PDB file of C-alpha atoms in Angstrom:
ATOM      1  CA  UNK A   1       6.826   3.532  10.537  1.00 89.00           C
ATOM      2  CA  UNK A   2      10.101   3.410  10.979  1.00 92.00           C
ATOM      3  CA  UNK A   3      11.051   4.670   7.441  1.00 95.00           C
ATOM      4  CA  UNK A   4       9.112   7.727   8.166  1.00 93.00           C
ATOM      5  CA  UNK A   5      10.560   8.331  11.426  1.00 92.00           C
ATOM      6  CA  UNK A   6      14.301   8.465  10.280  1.00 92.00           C
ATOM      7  CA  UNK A   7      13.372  10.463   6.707  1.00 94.00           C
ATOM      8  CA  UNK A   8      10.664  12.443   8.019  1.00 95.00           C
ATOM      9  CA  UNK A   9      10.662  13.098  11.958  1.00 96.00           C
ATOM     10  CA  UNK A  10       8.854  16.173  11.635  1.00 97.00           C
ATOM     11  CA  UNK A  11       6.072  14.704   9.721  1.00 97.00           C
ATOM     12  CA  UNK A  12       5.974  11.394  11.589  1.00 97.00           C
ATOM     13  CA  UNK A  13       6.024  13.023  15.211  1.00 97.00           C
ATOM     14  CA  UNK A  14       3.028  15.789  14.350  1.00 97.00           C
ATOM     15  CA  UNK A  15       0.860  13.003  12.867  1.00 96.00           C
ATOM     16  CA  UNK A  16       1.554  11.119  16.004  1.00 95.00           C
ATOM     17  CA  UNK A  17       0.848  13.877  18.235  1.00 96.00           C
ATOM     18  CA  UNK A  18      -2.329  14.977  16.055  1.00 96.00           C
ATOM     19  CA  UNK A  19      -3.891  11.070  16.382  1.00 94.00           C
ATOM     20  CA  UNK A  20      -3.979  11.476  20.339  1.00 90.00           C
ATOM     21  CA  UNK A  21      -5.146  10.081  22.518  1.00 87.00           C
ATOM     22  CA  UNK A  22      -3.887   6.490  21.085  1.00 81.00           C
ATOM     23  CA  UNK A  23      -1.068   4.666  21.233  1.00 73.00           C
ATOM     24  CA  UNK A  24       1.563   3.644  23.477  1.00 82.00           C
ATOM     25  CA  UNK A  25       3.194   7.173  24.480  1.00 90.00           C
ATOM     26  CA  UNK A  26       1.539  10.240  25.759  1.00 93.00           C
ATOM     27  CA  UNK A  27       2.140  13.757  24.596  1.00 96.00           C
ATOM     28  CA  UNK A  28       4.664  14.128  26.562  1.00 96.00           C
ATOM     29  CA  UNK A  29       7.244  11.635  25.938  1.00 96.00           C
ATOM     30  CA  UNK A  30       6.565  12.550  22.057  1.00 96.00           C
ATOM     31  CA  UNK A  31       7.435  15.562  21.850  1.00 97.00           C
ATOM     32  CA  UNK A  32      10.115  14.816  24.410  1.00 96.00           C
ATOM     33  CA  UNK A  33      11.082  12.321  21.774  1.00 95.00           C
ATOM     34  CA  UNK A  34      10.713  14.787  18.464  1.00 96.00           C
ATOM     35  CA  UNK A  35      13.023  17.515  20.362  1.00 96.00           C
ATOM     36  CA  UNK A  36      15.863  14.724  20.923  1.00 94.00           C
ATOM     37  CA  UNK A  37      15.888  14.160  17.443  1.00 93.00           C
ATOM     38  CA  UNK A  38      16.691  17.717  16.753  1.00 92.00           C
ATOM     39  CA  UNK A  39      13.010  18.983  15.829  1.00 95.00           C
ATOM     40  CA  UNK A  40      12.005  21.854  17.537  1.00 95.00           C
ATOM     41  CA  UNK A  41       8.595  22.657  19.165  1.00 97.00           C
ATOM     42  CA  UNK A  42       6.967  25.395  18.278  1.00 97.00           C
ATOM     43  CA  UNK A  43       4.877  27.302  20.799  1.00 97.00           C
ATOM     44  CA  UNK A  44       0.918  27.374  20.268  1.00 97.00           C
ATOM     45  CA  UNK A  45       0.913  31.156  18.299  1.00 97.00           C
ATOM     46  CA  UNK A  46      -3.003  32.572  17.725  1.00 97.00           C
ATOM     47  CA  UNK A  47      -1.621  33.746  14.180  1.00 97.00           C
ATOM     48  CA  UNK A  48      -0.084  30.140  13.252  1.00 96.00           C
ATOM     49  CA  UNK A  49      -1.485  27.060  15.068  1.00 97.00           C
ATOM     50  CA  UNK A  50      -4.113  24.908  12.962  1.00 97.00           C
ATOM     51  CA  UNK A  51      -6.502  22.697  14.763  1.00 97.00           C
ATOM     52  CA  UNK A  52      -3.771  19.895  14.620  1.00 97.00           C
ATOM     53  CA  UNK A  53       0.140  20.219  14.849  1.00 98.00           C
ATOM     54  CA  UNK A  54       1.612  20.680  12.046  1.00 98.00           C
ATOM     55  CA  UNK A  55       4.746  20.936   9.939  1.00 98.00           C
ATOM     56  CA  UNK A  56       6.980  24.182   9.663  1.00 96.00           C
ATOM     57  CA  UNK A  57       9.848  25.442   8.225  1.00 95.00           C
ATOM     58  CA  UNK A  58      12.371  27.133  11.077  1.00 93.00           C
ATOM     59  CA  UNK A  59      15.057  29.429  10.768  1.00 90.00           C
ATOM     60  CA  UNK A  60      18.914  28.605  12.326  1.00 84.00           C
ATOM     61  CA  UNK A  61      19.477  29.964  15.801  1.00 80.00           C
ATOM     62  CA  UNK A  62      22.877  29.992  14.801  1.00 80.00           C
ATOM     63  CA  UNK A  63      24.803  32.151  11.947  1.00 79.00           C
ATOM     64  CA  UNK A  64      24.214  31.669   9.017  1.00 84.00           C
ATOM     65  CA  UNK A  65      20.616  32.107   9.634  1.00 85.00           C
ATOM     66  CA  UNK A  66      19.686  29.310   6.930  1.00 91.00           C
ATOM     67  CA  UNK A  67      16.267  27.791   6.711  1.00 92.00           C
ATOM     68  CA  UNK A  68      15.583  24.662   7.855  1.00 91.00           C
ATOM     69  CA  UNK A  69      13.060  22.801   6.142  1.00 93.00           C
ATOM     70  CA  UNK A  70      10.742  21.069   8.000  1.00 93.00           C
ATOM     71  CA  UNK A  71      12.270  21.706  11.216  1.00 93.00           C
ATOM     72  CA  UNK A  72       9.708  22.152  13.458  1.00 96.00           C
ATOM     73  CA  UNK A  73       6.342  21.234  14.466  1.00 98.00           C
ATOM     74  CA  UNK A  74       3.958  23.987  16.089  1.00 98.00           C
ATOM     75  CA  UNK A  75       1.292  22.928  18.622  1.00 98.00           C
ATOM     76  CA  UNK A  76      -2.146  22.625  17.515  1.00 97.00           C
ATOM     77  CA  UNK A  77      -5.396  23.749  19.483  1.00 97.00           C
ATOM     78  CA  UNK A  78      -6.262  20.438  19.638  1.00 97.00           C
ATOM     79  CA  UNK A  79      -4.219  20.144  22.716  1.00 97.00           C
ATOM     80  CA  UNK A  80      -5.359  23.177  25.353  1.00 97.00           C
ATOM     81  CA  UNK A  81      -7.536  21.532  27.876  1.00 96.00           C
ATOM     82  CA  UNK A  82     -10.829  23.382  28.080  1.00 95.00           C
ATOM     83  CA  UNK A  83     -11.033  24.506  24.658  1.00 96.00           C
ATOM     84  CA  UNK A  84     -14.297  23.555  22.693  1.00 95.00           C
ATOM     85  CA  UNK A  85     -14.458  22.575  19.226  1.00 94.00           C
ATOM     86  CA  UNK A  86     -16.394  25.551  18.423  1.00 95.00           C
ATOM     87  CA  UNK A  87     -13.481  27.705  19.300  1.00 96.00           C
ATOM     88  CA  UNK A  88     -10.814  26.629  18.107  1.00 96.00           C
ATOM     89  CA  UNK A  89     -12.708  26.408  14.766  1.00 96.00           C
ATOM     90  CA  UNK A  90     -13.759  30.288  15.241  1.00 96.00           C
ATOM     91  CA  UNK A  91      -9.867  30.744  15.641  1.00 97.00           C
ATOM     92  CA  UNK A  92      -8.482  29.923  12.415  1.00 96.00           C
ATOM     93  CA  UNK A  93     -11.987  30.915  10.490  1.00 95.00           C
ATOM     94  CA  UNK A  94     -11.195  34.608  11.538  1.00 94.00           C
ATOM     95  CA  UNK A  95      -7.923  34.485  10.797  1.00 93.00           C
ATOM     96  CA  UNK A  96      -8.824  36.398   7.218  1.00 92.00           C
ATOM     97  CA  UNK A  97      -6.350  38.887   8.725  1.00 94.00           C
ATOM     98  CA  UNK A  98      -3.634  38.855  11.523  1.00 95.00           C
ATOM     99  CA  UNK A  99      -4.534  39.089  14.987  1.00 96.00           C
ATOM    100  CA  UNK A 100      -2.951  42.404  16.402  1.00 93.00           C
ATOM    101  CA  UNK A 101      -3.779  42.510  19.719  1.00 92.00           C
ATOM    102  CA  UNK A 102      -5.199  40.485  22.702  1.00 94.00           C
ATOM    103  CA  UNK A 103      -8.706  42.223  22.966  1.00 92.00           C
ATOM    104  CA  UNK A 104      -8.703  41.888  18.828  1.00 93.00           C
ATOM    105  CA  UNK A 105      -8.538  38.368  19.289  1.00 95.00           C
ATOM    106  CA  UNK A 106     -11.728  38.355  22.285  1.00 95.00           C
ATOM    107  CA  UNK A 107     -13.314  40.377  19.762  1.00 93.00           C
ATOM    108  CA  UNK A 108     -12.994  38.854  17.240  1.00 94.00           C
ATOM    109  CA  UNK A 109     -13.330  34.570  18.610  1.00 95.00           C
ATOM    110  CA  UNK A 110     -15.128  35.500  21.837  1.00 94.00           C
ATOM    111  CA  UNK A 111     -14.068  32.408  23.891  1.00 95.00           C
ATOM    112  CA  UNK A 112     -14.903  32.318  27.368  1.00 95.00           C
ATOM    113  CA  UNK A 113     -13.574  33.300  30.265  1.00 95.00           C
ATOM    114  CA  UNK A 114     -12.024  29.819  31.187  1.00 97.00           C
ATOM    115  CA  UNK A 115     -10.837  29.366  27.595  1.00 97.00           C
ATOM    116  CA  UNK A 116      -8.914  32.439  27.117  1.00 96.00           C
ATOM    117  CA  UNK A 117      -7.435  32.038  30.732  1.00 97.00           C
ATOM    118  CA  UNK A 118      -6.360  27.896  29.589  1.00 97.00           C
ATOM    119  CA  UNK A 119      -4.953  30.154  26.003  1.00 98.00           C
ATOM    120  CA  UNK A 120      -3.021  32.812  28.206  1.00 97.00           C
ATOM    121  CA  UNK A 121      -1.331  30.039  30.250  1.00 98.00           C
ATOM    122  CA  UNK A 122      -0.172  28.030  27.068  1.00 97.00           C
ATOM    123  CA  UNK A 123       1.277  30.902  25.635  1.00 97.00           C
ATOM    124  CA  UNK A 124      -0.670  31.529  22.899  1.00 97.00           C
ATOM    125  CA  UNK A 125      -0.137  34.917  23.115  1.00 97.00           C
ATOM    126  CA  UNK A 126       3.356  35.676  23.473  1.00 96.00           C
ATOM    127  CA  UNK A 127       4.198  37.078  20.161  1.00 95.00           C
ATOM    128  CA  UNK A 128       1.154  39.991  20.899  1.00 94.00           C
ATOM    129  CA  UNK A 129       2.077  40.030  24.672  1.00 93.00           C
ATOM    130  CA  UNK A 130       4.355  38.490  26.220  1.00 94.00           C
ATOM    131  CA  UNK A 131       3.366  38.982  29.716  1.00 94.00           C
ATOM    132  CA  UNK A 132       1.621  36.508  30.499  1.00 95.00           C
ATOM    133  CA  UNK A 133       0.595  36.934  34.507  1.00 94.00           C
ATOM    134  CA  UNK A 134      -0.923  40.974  32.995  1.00 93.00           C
ATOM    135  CA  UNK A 135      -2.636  39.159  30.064  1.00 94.00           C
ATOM    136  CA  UNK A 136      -4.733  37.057  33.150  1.00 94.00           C
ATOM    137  CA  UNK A 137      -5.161  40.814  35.060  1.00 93.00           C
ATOM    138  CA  UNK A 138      -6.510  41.823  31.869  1.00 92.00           C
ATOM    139  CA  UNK A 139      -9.011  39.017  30.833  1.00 93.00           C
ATOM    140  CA  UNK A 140     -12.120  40.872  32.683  1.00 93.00           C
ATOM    141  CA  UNK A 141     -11.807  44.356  30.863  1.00 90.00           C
ATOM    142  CA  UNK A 142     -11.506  42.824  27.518  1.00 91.00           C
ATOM    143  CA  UNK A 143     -14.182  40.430  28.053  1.00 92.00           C
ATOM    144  CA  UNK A 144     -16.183  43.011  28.936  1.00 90.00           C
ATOM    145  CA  UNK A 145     -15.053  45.568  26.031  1.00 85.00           C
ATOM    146  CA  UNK A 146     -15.738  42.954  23.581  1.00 81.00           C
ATOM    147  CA  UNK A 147     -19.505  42.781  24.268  1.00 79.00           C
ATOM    148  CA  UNK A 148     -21.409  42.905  21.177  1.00 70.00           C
ATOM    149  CA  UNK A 149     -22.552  46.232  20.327  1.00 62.00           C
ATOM    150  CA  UNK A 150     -19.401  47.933  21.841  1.00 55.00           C
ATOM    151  CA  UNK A 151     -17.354  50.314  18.996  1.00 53.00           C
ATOM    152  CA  UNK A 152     -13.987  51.744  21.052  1.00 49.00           C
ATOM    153  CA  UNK A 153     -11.945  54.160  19.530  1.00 42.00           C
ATOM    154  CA  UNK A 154      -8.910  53.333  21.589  1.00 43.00           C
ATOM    155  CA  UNK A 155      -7.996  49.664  22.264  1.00 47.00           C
ATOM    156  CA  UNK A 156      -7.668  49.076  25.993  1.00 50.00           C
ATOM    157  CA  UNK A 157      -3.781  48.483  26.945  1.00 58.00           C
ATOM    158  CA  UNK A 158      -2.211  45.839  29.137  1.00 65.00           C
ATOM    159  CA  UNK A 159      -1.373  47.066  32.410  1.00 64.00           C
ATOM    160  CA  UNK A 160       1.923  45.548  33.047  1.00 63.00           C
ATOM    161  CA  UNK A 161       2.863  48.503  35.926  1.00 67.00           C
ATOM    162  CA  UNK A 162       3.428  46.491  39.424  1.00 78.00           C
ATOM    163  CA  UNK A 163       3.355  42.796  38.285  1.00 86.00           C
ATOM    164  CA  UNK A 164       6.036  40.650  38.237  1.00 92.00           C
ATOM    165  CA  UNK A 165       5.410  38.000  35.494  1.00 94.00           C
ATOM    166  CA  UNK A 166       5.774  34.017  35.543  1.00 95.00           C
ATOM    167  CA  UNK A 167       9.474  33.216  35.771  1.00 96.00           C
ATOM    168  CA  UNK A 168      10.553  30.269  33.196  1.00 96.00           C
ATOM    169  CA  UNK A 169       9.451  27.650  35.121  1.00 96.00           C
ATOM    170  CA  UNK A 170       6.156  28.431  36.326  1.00 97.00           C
ATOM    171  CA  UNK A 171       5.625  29.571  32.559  1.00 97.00           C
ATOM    172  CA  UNK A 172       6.628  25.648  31.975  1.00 97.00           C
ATOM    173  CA  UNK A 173       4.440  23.634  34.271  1.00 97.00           C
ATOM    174  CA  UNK A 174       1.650  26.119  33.446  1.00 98.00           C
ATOM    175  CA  UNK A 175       2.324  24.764  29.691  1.00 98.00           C
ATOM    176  CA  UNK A 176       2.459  20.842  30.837  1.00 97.00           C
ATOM    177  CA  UNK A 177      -0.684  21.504  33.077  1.00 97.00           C
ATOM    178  CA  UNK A 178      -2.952  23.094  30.137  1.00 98.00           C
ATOM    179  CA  UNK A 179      -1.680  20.994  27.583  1.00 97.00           C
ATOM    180  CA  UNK A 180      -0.249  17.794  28.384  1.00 96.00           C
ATOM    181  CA  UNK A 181       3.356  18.196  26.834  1.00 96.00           C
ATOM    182  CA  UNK A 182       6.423  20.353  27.471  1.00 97.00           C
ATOM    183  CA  UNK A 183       7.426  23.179  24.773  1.00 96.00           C
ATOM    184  CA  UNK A 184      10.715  24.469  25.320  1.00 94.00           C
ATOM    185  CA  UNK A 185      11.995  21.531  27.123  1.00 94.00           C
ATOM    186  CA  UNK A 186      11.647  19.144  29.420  1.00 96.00           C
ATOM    187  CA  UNK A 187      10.481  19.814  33.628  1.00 96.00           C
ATOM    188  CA  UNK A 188      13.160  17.995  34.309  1.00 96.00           C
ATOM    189  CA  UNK A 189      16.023  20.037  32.252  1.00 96.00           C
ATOM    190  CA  UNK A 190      15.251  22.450  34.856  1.00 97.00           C
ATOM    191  CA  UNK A 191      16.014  20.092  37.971  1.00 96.00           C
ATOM    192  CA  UNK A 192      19.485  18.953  36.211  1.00 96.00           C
ATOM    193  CA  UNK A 193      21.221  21.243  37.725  1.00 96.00           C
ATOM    194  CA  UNK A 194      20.374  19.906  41.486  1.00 96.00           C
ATOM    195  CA  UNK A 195      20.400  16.548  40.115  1.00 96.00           C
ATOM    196  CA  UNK A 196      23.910  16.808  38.589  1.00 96.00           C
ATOM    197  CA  UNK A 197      25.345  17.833  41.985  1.00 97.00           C
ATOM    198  CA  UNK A 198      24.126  15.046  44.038  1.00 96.00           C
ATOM    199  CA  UNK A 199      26.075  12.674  41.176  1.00 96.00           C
ATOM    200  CA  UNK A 200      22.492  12.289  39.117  1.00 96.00           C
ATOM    201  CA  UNK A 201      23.119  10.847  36.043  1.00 97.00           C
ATOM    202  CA  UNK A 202      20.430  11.543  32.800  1.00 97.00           C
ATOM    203  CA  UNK A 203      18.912   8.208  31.377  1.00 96.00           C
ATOM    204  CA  UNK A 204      21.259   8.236  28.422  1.00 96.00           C
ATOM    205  CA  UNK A 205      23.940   8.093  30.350  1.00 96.00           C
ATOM    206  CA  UNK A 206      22.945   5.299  32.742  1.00 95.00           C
ATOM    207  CA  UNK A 207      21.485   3.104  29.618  1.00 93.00           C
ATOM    208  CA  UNK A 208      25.524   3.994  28.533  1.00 93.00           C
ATOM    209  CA  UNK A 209      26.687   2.187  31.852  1.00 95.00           C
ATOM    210  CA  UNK A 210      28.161  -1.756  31.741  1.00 94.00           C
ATOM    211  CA  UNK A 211      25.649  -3.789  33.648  1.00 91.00           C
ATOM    212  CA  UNK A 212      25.897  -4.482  37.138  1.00 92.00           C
ATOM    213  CA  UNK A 213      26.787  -0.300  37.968  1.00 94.00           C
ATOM    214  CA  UNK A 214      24.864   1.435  40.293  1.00 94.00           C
ATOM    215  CA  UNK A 215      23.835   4.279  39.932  1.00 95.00           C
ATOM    216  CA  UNK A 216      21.281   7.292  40.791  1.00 95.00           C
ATOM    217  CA  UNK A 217      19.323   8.916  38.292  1.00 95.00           C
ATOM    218  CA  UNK A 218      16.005  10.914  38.964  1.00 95.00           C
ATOM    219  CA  UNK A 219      13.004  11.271  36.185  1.00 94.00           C
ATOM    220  CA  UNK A 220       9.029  11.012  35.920  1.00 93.00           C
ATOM    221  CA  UNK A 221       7.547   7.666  36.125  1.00 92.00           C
ATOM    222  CA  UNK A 222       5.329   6.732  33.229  1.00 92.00           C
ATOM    223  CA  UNK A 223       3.327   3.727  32.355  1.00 91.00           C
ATOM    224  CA  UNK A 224       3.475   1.847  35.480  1.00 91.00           C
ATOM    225  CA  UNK A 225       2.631  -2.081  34.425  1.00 92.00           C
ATOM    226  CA  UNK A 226       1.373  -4.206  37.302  1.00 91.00           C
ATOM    227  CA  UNK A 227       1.796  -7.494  35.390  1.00 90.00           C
ATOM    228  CA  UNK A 228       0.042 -10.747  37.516  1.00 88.00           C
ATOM    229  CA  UNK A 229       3.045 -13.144  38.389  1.00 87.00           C
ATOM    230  CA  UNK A 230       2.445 -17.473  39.557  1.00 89.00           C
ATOM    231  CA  UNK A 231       3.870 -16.408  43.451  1.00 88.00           C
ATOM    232  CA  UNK A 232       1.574 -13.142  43.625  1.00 86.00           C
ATOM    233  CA  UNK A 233       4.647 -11.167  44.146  1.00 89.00           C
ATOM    234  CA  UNK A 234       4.024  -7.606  43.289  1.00 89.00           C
ATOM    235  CA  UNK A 235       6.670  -6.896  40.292  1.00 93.00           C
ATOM    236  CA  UNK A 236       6.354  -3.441  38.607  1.00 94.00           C
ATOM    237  CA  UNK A 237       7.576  -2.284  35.168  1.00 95.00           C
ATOM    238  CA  UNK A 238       7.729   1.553  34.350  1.00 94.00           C
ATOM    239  CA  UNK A 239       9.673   4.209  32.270  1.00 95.00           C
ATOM    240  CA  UNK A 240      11.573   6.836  34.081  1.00 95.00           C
ATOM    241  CA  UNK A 241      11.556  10.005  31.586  1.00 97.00           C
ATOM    242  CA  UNK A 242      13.647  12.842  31.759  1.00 97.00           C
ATOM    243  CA  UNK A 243      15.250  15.348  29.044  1.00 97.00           C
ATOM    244  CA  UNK A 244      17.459  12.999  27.060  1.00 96.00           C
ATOM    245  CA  UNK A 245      14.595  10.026  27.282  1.00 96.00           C
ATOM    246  CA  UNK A 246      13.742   6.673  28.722  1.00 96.00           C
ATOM    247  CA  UNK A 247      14.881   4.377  30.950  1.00 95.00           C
ATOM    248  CA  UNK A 248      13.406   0.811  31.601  1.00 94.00           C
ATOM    249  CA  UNK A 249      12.829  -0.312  34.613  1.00 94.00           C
ATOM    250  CA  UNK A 250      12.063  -3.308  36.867  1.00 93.00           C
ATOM    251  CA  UNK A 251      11.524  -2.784  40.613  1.00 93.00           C
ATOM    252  CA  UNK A 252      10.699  -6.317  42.071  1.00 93.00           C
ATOM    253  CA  UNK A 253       8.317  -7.063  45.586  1.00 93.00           C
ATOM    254  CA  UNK A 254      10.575  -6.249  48.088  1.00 93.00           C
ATOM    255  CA  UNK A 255      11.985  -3.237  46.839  1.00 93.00           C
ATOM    256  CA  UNK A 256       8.738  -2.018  45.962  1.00 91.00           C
ATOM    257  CA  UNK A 257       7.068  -2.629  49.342  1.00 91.00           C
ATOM    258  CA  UNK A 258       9.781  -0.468  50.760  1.00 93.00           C
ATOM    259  CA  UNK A 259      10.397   2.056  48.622  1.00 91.00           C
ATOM    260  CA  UNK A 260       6.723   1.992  45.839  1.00 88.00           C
ATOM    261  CA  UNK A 261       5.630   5.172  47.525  1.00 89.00           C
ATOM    262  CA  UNK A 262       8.722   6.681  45.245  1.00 86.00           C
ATOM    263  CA  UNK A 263       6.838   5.980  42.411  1.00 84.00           C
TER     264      UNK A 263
END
């Protein structure tokens, strides 16, 4: 395991992601993981996510615009909540050709209502339309055009005219609510800013600190452990997650009859 994780991150982290749920980390905290190793998460894309992540070669933000291979590992469709098997299969099996539009792709995989709305929010559709709040506005009409039967000479257009669409962060926990795992980065990159000027540390840089510093840092518990103890204490072990990773930690009776409702 290891082996493959230091010669082949991308590979290691999709098959890893692909075999959930198992193991000892969620979603989450491997892709969180994947990105701090310098692989990149690709967004769920109707034209180029498979039924389980997978592999791809990415191309330098930076000049030169080199290719990097396997640098990159693009959500699958196994992870939207609320879409059925059937589905996703009818996805890729019409894929014979590009999808070119939204209402192509309702005619075309006719997934229901809640389905395409759970697709919309992940962002499955950016690279067709990337407005994402006129998309929703738009899910009745092309429901409704793509009965079977109906031949349209024009394609119906997204009405963007007086919306406003998601800002970055709503666009982000939309993405963590539908499927489980953060794709640009981290909730809490977008808090680091607040955190940073109330003298937050990340969790790299406190598991940098010399024992015995204090120290605030602020992150998502995970995997809260109650463990049984001989005195019937209450002792808690969890992992606080943020951006740049985790952070172990031990929060002991007292402490955690004062302060658990943190947690």
């Amino acid at each position: 395991s290891i082996y493959c994780q230091q010669n082949f991150p991308a590979h290691y982290f999709a098959s890893l992601l692909s075999a959930q749920p198992a193991g000892y980390y969620g979603p989450a905290t491997l892709a969180n993981e994947a990105r701090n190793r310098g692989i990149l998460m690709l967004p769920l894309d109707v034209n180029c996510s498979e039924e389980l992540f997978t592999v791809e070669d990415v191309k330098a933000t930076r000049d030169p615009k080199i290719i990097l291979p396997s640098g990159g590992i693009r959500i699958g469709w196994m992870q939207v909540s609320g879409l059925s098997g059937g589905t996703r299969k009818r996805i890729v099996a019409q894929r014979d050709r590009p999808y070119d539009s939204f209402i192509d792709f309702v005619r075309r995989v006719r997934p229901s209502r809640d389905e395409l709305e759970q697709l919309v929010l992940a962002g499955a559709f950016d690279r067709l339309q990337p407005h994402r709040r006129a998309l929703l506005w738009a899910i009745p009409q092309a429901l409704a055009e793509a009965q079977p039967g109906e031949k349209l000479d024009v394609t119906p257009e997204v009405d963007e005219t007086n919306l406003t669409d998601f800002n970055p962060v709503e666009k982000a926990i939309h993405e963590r609510l539908v499927m489980g795992l953060d794709v640009d980065r981290h909730l809490m990159a977008f808090e680091r800013e607040r955190i940073a000027a109330k003298q937050g540390l990340t969790t790299a840089e406190v598991r940098a600190l010399p024992a015995g510093r204090r120290a605030i840092v602020v992150g998502n518990p995970i995997r809260l452990r109650f463990p049984p103890t001989p005195s019937g204490k209450r002792v808690v072990f969890f992992d606080l997650e943020d951006e740049t990773g985790l952070l172990n930690v031990t929060c002991f009776d007292a402490v955690y009859r004062r302060d658990g409702q943190a947690i």
